[in-house]
C-alpha positions in Angstrom: 107.9 78.0 60.7 110.6 79.2 62.6 110.6 78.8 66.4 110.8 82.2 67.5 107.8 82.5 64.7 105.7 80.5 66.9 107.1 81.8 70.3 105.7 85.1 68.4 102.3 84.1 67.4 101.7 82.3 70.6 102.5 86.7 72.1 100.2 87.5 69.8 97.5 84.0 70.8 97.3 85.4 74.1 97.8 89.6 73.9 94.8 88.7 71.5 92.4 85.8 74.1 93.3 88.3 77.4 92.0 91.3 75.8 89.1 88.9 74.5 89.0 88.4 78.6 89.2 91.8 79.9 85.8 93.4 77.7 84.4 90.5 78.7 84.7 91.1 82.2 84.3 94.7 82.4 80.9 94.8 79.6 78.3 96.5 81.6 75.9 95.7 78.6 72.7 94.9 80.9 70.3 93.5 78.2 73.6 91.9 77.2 73.1 87.7 77.8 75.1 86.3 80.5 77.3 89.3 80.9 77.3 90.1 84.8 76.4 94.1 85.7 79.0 95.4 87.9 77.8 98.8 88.1 74.5 99.1 89.1 71.6 100.8 86.9 70.2 103.3 89.2 70.8 104.4 92.5 69.2 107.7 95.0 70.4 110.4 97.4 67.9 110.9 100.7 65.6 109.2 98.7 66.7 112.1 95.9 67.1 109.5 92.2 70.5 110.0 90.7 69.3 111.0 86.7 72.0 108.4 85.3 70.9 108.9 82.2 73.3 111.4 81.3 76.9 110.7 79.9 77.8 112.8 82.6 76.6 112.2 85.2 77.1 109.0 84.5 80.0 109.6 84.2 81.5 110.9 86.9 79.9 108.8 89.6 81.3 105.5 87.8 84.7 107.9 88.1 84.3 107.5 92.0 83.2 103.9 92.0 86.8 102.7 89.8 88.4 104.9 92.4 86.5 103.8 95.8 86.8 100.7 94.4 90.4 100.2 93.3 91.9 101.8 96.9 91.3 98.4 98.6 93.3 99.3 101.9 91.2 103.0 102.4 87.9 101.5 102.2 89.3 98.5 103.8 89.7 100.0 107.2 86.5 102.2 105.8 84.4 98.8 106.3 85.8 97.6 109.2 85.5 101.9 111.1 82.2 101.8 110.3 81.0 98.8 112.6 82.2 101.3 115.2 80.6 104.8 114.2 77.7 104.0 112.7 75.7 102.5 115.4 76.4 105.8 117.5 75.9 108.3 113.9 72.8 106.6 112.8 70.0 107.3 116.4 71.3 110.8 115.1 70.7 111.5 112.1 67.6 109.0 112.7 66.3 111.7 115.7 66.9 114.8 113.6 64.9 113.5 110.5 68.1 113.8 108.2 68.2 110.9 105.6 70.5 108.1 107.2 72.1 108.3 103.6 74.7 111.1 105.2 77.1 108.9 107.5 78.1 108.5 104.4 78.8 112.1 103.8 80.7 111.5 107.0 82.5 108.4 105.8 84.3 111.2 102.8 85.0 113.8 104.8 87.2 112.8 107.0 87.0 108.0 107.0 85.8 107.3 109.6 88.5 109.4 112.5 89.5 112.7 113.2 91.3 113.8 110.7 92.5 117.7 110.4 92.4 119.4 106.4 95.4 121.6 105.7 92.5 124.5 105.4 91.6 123.8 109.1 88.4 121.7 109.2 88.4 118.8 112.5 87.0 115.8 112.7 84.6 112.6 111.7 82.4 116.4 109.8 85.2 118.3 109.5 84.5 121.3 111.0 86.0 125.0 111.1 86.8 126.6 113.6 83.9 129.7 112.5 81.5 127.1 111.5 82.0 124.9 114.6 80.9 128.2 117.0 78.0 128.9 114.5 76.0 125.3 115.0 77.5 125.6 119.3 80.5 123.3 119.1 82.6 124.6 122.3 85.5 125.4 120.0 88.7 126.2 121.9 92.4 124.8 123.7 91.0 123.1 125.8 87.7 121.7 124.7 87.2 120.9 120.3 83.7 119.6 120.6 84.8 118.7 116.7 86.5 115.9 118.1 82.9 114.8 119.7 81.4 112.4 117.5 78.1 112.4 118.8 78.5 116.6 119.7 79.8 117.1 116.1 77.2 114.3 114.6 73.9 117.4 115.8 76.1 119.9 114.4 76.3 118.6 111.5 72.6 117.7 111.5 71.6 120.8 111.8 73.5 122.6 109.2 72.6 120.0 106.9 68.6 121.2 107.9 69.9 124.4 107.4 70.5 124.3 103.7 68.4 122.0 102.9 65.3 124.2 104.3 67.5 126.9 102.5 67.4 124.5 99.2 65.3 122.5 99.5 67.0 119.0 98.4 69.0 116.9 100.2 71.2 116.6 97.6 72.1 120.0 97.4 72.3 120.4 100.6 75.3 118.0 100.5 76.6 120.1 98.7 76.6 122.9 100.9 78.5 121.5 103.5 80.9 121.2 100.6 81.0 124.4 99.3 79.8 126.3 101.6 76.0 127.7 101.0 76.9 130.9 99.3 79.3 129.4 97.4 76.3 127.3 96.2 73.7 129.7 96.3 76.2 132.7 94.2 75.7 129.3 91.0 72.4 128.6 91.4 70.9 132.6 90.7 73.6 132.2 88.5 73.6 129.5 86.2 69.5 129.4 86.9 69.3 126.1 87.8 68.2 124.5 91.2 70.2 120.8 90.4 73.0 119.9 91.3 73.2 117.7 89.0 72.7 120.5 86.4 75.3 122.5 88.9 78.5 123.6 87.5 80.6 124.2 90.1 83.7 123.3 91.8 85.7 120.1 91.2 85.7 119.5 94.5 82.1 119.3 94.8 81.2 118.8 92.3 83.0 115.1 93.4 81.8 115.8 96.1 78.5 114.1 96.0 79.7 111.3 93.8 82.1 110.0 96.5 78.5 109.9 99.3 77.2 107.5 95.8 79.1 106.0 95.2 80.5 104.9 99.3 77.0 103.5 99.9 76.9 101.7 96.3 80.7 99.7 98.1 79.6 99.6 101.8 76.8 98.5 100.9 77.3 95.4 98.7 81.2 95.1 100.1 81.4 91.2 98.5 80.6 93.1 94.8 83.4 94.4 95.0 85.2 93.3 96.3 85.7 93.8 100.0 84.9 91.2 103.0 85.3 91.7 106.4 84.8 89.2 108.7 82.6 90.5 112.1 85.6 89.5 114.1 88.1 91.7 111.7 85.4 94.5 112.3 86.4 97.2 114.4 84.7 97.1 118.3 81.8 99.8 119.6 83.9 99.6 122.9 81.1 100.7 126.0 82.2 102.8 128.0 80.4 104.2 131.7 79.7 108.3 131.5 80.9 110.0 134.0 80.5 114.2 134.8 83.0 116.2 135.7 82.0 120.1 137.0 84.8 121.4 138.4 88.9 121.9 137.3 90.9 118.6 136.0 93.7 120.0 136.6 96.0 116.6 135.7 94.5 114.9 133.2 96.8 111.8 134.0 96.2 112.2 137.8 92.4 111.5 136.4 92.4 108.3 134.3 94.5 106.8 136.6 91.7 107.6 139.2 89.0 106.3 136.8 91.1 103.0 136.3 92.4 103.4 132.7 95.3 105.1 131.8 95.6 108.9 129.8 96.7 107.5 126.3 93.0 105.2 126.4 91.2 108.4 128.9 92.5 110.3 125.0 91.2 107.8 123.4 87.6 108.2 124.1 87.4 111.8 124.8 89.1 113.1 122.3 87.6 116.0 122.7 90.0 117.4 125.8 92.2 119.1 124.1 95.0 119.2 126.9 95.7 117.8 129.7 93.9 118.8 131.9 90.1 120.2 132.2 89.5 123.9 132.5 85.9 123.7 134.3 83.9 127.3 134.2 81.6 128.1 137.3 78.4 125.9 136.1 79.8 123.7 133.1 80.0 120.1 133.0 81.1 118.1 130.9 80.5 114.1 130.3 83.5 111.8 130.4 83.0 108.4 128.5 85.4 105.5 130.3 85.8 101.8 129.1 84.1 99.7 130.8 85.9 96.6 128.5 88.8 96.3 126.2 91.4 97.6 127.5 
């Protein structure tokens, strides 16, 4: 046997060995002894079980789980931000009778930061201007409460409760949050089915609930998907004091200094203030948050 032949045999053997390891690593049959079943056998959204026994449902969930588990930096940032955002979101959901799982809807909408979509949706809950107004938010060039986490969470609860009452399930309420109540209702009427998992919807809405389920699974079991964040690496929820403002503030930079902070910090904690000033109509009052520590 020549040296080249020996090398070729060695390479082939290495490939076969590696293939065997990879096949073993991704084996997903929970009944096979000695093989860890990495992916969940069952999962629910807001207490409504996802029918993973249906082939396309299992595959769609698997897709979102694989994609998000491998978006390492993005998912790691979400885990860190949740430490700051969830303590605000969770009690508002609970107060309004909206299942806790809807905090993961906020995760997939925005990554728990105030983003702007190409269509013009804004904030953690990604409200379009008119929808935000319909849900009771003030939206203009000076004040945009889509950026106000507490108030936008209240608005999201209102929308979701209305959708749940209309469609009869929290899963369809979540789908309607993405695809619109009118769009989802149109497909229910046309297709003659009333279950999200039985509906053929647009690509985005078809993936929507599965993204929520994937982030729920990963965020509840981060170590299982190789995400480890130490407590001191989490982004903290900085305590603030609330200052009521009932007269127009012409210069927010001066106002910030009067409060012992600077303009940047004022805007970080009050992103709903969209200008350099704050107009306050007669009889109106705004509550501004001023951090007590961390700066």
